[in-house]
Tab-separated table of C-alpha atoms in Angstrom:
chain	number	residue	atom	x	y	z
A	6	UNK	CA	10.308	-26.352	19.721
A	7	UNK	CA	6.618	-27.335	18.841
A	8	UNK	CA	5.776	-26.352	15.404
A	9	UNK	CA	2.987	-23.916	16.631
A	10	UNK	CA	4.914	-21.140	17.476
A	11	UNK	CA	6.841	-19.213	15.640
A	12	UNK	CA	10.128	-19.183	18.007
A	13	UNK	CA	11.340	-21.225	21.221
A	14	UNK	CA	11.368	-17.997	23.190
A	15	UNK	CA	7.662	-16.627	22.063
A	16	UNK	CA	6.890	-20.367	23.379
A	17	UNK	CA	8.268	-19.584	26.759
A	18	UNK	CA	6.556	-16.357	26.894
A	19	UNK	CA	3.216	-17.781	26.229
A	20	UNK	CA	3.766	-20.884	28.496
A	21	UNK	CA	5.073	-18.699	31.685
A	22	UNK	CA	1.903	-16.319	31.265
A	23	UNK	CA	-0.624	-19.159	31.120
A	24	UNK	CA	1.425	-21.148	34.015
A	25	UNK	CA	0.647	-17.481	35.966
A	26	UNK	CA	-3.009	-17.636	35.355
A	27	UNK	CA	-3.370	-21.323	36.523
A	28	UNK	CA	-1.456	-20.210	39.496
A	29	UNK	CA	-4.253	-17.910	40.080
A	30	UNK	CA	-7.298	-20.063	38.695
A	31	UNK	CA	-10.105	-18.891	40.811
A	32	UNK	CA	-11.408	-22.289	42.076
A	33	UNK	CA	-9.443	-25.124	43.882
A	34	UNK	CA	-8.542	-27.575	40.562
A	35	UNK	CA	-6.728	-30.743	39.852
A	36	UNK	CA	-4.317	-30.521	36.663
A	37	UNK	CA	-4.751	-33.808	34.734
A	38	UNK	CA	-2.418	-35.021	31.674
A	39	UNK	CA	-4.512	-37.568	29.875
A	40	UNK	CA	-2.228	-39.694	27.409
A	41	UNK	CA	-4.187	-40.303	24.234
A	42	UNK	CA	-3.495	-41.973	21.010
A	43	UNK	CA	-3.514	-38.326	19.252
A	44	UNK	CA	-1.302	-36.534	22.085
A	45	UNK	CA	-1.021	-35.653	25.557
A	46	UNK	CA	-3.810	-33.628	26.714
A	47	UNK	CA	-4.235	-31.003	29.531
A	48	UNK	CA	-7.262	-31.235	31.745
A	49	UNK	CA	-8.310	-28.481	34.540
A	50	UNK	CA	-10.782	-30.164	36.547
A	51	UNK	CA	-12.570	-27.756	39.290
A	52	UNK	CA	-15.782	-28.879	41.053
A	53	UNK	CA	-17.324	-31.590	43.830
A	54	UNK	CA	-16.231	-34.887	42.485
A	55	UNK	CA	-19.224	-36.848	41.337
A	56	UNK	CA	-21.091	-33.389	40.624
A	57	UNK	CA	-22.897	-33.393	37.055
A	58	UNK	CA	-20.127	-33.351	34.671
A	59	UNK	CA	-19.387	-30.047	31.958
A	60	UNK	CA	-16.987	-30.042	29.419
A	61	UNK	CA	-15.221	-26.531	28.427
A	62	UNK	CA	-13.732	-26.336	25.136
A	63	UNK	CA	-11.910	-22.878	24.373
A	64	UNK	CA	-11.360	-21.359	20.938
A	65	UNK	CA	-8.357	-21.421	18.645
A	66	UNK	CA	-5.279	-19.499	19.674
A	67	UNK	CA	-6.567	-19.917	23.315
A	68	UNK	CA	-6.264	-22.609	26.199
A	69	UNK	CA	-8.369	-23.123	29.708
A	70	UNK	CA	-7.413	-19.776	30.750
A	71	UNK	CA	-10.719	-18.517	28.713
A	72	UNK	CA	-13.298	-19.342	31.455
A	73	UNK	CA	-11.142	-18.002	34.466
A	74	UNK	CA	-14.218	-15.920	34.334
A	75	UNK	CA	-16.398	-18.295	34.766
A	76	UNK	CA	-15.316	-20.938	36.342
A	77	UNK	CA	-15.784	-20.203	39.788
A	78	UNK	CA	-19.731	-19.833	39.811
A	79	UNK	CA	-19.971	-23.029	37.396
A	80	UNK	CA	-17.621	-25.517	39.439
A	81	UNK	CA	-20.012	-24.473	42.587
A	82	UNK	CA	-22.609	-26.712	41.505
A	83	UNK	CA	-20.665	-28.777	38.730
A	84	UNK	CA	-17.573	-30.626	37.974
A	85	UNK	CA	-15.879	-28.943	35.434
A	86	UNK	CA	-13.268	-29.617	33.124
A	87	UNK	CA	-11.735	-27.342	31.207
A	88	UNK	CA	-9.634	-29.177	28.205
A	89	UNK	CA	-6.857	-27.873	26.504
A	90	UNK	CA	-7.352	-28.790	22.930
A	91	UNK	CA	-4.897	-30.345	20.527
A	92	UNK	CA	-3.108	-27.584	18.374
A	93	UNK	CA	-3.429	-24.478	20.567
A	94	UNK	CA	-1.288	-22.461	22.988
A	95	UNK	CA	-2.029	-24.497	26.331
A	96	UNK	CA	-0.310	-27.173	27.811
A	97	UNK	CA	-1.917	-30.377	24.859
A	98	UNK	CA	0.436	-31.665	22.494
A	99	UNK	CA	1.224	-29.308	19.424
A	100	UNK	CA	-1.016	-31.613	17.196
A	101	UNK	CA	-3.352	-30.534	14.634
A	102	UNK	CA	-6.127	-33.018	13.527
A	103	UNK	CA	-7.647	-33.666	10.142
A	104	UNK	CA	-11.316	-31.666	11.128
A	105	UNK	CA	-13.261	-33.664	8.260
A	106	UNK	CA	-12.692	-37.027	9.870
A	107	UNK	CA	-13.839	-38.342	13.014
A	108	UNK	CA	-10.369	-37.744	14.529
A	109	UNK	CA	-11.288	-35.502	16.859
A	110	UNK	CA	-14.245	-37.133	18.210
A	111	UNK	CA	-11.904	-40.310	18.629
A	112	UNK	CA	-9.565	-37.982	20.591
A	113	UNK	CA	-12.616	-36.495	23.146
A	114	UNK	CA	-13.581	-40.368	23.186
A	115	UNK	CA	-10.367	-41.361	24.558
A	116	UNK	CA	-10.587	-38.210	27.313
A	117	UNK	CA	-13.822	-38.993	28.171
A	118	UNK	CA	-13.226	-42.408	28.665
A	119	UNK	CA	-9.986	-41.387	30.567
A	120	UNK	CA	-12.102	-39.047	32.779
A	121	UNK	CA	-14.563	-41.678	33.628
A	122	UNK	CA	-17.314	-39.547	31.879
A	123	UNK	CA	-20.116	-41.704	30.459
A	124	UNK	CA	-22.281	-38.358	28.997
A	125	UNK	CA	-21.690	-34.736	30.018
A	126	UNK	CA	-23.140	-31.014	29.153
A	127	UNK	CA	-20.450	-29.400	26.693
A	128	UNK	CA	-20.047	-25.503	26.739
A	129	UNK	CA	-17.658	-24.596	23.804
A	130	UNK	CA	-16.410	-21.412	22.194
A	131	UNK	CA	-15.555	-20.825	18.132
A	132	UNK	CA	-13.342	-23.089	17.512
A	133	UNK	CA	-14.160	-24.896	20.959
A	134	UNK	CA	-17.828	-24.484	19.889
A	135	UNK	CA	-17.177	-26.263	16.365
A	136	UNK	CA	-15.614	-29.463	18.273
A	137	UNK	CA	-18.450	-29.251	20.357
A	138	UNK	CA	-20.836	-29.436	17.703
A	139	UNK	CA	-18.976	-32.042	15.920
A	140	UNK	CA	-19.028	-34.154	18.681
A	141	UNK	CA	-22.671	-33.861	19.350
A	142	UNK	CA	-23.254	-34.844	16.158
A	143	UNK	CA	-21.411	-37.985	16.149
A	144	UNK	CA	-21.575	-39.087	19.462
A	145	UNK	CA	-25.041	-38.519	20.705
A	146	UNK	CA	-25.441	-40.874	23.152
A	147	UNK	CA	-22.087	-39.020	25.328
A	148	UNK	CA	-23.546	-35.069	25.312
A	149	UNK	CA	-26.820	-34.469	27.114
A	150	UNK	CA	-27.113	-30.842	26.300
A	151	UNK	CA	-24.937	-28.297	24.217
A	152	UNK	CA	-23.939	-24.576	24.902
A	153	UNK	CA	-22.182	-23.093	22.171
A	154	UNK	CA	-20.719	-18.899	22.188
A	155	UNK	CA	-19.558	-17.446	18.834
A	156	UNK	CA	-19.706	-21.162	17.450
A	157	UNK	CA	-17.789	-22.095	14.416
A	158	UNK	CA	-19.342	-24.241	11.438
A	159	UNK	CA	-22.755	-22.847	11.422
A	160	UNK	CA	-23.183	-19.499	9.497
A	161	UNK	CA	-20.149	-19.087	6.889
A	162	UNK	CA	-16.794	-17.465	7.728
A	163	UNK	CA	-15.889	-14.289	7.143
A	164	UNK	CA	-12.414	-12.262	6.254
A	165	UNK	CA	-13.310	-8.930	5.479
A	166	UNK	CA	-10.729	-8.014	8.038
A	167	UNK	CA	-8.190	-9.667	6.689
A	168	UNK	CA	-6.695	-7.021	5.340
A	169	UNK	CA	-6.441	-4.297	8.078
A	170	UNK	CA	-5.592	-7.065	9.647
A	171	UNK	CA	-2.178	-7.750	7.517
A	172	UNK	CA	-1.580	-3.982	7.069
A	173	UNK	CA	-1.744	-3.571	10.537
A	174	UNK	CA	0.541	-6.375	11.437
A	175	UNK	CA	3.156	-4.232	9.448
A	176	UNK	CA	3.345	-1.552	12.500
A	177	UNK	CA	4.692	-3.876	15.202
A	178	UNK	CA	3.542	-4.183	18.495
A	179	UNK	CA	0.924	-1.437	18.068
A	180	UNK	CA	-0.674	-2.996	15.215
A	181	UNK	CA	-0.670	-6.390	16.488
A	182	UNK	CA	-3.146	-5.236	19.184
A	183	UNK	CA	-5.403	-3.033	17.071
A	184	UNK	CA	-6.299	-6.471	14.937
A	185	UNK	CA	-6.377	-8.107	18.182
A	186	UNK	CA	-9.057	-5.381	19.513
A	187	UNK	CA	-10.880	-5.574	16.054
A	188	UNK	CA	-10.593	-9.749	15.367
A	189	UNK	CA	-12.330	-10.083	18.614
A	190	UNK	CA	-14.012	-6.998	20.205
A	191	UNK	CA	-12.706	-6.645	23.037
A	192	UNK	CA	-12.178	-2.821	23.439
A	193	UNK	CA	-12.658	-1.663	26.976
A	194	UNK	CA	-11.027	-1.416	30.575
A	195	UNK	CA	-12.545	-4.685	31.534
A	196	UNK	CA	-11.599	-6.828	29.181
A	197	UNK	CA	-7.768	-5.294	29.026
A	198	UNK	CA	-6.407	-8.581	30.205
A	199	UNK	CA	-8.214	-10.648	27.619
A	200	UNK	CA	-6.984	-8.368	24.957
A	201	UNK	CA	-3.299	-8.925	26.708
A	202	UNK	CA	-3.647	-12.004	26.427
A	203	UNK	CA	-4.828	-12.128	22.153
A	204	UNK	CA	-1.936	-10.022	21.480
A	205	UNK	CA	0.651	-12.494	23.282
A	206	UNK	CA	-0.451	-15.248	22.338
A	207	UNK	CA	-0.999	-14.272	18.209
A	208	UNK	CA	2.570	-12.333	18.741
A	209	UNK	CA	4.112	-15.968	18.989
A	210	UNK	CA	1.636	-18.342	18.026
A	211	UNK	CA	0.675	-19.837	13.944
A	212	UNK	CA	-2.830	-20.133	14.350
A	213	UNK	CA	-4.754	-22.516	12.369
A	214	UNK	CA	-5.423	-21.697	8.444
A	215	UNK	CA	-8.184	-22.113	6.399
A	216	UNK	CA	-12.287	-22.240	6.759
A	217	UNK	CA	-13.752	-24.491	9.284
A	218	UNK	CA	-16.173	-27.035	7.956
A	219	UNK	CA	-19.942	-26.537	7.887
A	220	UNK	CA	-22.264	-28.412	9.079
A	221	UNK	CA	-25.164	-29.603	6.835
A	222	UNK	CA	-28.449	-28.986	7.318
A	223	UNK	CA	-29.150	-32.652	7.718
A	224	UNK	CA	-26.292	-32.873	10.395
A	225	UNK	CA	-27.687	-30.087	12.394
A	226	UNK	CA	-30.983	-31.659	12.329
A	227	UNK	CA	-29.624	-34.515	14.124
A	228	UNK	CA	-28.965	-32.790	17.732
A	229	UNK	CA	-32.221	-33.329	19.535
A	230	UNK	CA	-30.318	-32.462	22.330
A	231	UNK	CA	-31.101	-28.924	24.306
A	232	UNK	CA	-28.772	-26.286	22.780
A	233	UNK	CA	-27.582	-22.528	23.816
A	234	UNK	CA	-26.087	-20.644	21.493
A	235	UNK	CA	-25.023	-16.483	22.374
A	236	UNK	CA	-23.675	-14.797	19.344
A	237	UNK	CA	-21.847	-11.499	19.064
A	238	UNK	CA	-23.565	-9.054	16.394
A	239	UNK	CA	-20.847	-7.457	15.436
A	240	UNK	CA	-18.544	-10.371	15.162
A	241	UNK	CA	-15.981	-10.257	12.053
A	242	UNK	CA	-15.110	-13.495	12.108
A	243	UNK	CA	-18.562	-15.640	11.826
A	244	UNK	CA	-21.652	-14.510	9.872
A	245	UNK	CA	-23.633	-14.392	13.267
A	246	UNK	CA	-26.835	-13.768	11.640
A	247	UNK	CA	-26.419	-16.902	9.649
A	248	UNK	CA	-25.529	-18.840	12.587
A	249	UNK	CA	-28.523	-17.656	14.787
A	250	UNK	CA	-30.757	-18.176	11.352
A	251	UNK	CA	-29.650	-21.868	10.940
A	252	UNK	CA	-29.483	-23.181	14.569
A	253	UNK	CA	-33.527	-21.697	14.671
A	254	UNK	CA	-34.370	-23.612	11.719
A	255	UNK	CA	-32.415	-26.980	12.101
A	256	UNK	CA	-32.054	-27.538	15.942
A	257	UNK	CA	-35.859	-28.266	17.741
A	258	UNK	CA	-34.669	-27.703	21.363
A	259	UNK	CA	-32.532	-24.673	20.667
A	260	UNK	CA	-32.297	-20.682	22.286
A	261	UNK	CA	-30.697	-18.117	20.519
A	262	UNK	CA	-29.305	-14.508	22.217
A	263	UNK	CA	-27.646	-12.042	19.591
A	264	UNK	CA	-25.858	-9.822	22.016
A	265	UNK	CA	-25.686	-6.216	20.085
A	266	UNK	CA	-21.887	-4.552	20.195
A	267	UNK	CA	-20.279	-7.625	21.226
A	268	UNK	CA	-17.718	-8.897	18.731
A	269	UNK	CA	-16.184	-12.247	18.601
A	270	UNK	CA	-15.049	-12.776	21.567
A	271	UNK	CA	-18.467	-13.078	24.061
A	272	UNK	CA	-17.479	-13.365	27.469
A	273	UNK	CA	-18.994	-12.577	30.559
A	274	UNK	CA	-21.777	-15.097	29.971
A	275	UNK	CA	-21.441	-16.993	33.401
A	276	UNK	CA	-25.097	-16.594	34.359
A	277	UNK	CA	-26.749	-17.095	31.364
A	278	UNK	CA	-24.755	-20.326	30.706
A	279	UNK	CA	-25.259	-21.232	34.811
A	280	UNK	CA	-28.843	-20.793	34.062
A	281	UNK	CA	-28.520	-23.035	31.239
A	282	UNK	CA	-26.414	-25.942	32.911
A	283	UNK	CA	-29.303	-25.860	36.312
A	284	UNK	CA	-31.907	-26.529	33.886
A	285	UNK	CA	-30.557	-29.850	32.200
């Protein structure tokens, strides 16, 4: 059993209901396994071959399943592919890198490289956002422009809700979802599934522990590549003011939305980040 979740049958339970939604993935896809030096890693690639190339990095305690959403209206005019990262409930090896190094920008070397990618647009979300960042940062030359939602490693991290959070997880099933609906937002009919899926997945899965690193001022200051960033104003997670505040100051080629209500978790950003993507 991979040491990410907690049990061999919470495992199965995440794996069958993420094998389900790739069954139904909304746009004809290839599913690639990519051997790198780090682990095995899980590739959905949707879009014309040879189309301008985006790179989809999801958030922690998540896999590719996060832009089922979206992916339909991107891969019309893009190749997309949608990586399962290292560490989290998809189908990538169960391997956690050291995030102060430049391990994981070795490991997205090793997929691009795998992919044939010389330089691609990179959409990312928290923890997907952070990588994204990171690899911007250290590899210039490989992103040409950078859309980040609810990024980590810009404003500070917050745990005010940590603990509701743990008093809550002492009520079973039922409290399990309410910190699921108040970690990420989500908190209405349309977004039921997502919030299924949060409560499955953190039923089963040991997320990742501890503060993500942040990003100097002087590191920031480095992309000079064009950059999106949406933010959730009511996110508990990330200090969204802080990120919005920092990216405006440090970043010269940079757009900032601060959607009002929306938590953690911002979906339903498909035309805003479409609009983004035709532009570059």
């Amino acid at each position: 059993m991979s040491t990410i979740f907690k049990s061999q049958s919470g495992a199965d339970a995440v794996r069958r209901r993420y094998a389900e939604q790739l069954d139904r993935w909304p746009a004809p896809a290839d599913h690639l396994r990519i051997p790198t030096s780090a682990g095995e890693t899980f590739v959905v690639a949707s879009g014309p071959p040879g189309a301008p190339p985006v790179v989809l990095l999801h958030g922690s305690g998540a896999n590719a399943s996060t832009w089922a959403g979206d992916i339909a209206v991107w891969s019309s005019e893009f190749r997309v592919y949608a990586v399962d990262m290292l560490g989290e409930p998809g189908g990538s090896a169960g391997v956690r890198l050291a995030l102060e190094t430049d391990a994981t920008a070795a490991w997205m070397d090793e997929v691009l490289g795998a992919l044939e990618i010389e330089s691609a647009t990179f959409v990312g979300m928290s923890l997907g956002g952070w990588v994204a960042a990171d690899y911007t940062i250290r590899r210039p030359s490989r992103v040409t422009s950078l859309a980040l939602l609810c990024p980590g490693g810009i404003g500070r991290q917050t745990w005010g809700w940590l603990p509701a959070a743990l008093l809550l997880g002492a009520f079973g099933s039922r409290g399990r979802r309410r910190t699921a609906r108040m970690v990420t937002g989500l908190d209405d009919a349309l977004t039921k599934d997502a919030l299924d899926d949060v409560t499955l997945i953190f039923t089963h899965f040991k997320p990742r522990t501890g503060t993500l690193p942040i990003f100097s001022e002087t590191a920031l200051e480095s992309i000079s590549v064009p950059v999106r960033v949406i933010l959730g104003a009511d996110d508990v997670m990330i200090d969204s003011s802080q990120t919005a505040k920092r990216i405006s100051r440090c970043v010269p080629d940079a757009s900032v939305t601060l959607l009002p209500g929306v938590g953690h978790a911002v979906l339903g950003q498909t035309e805003p980040i479409m609009d983004f993507l035709r532009r570059r």
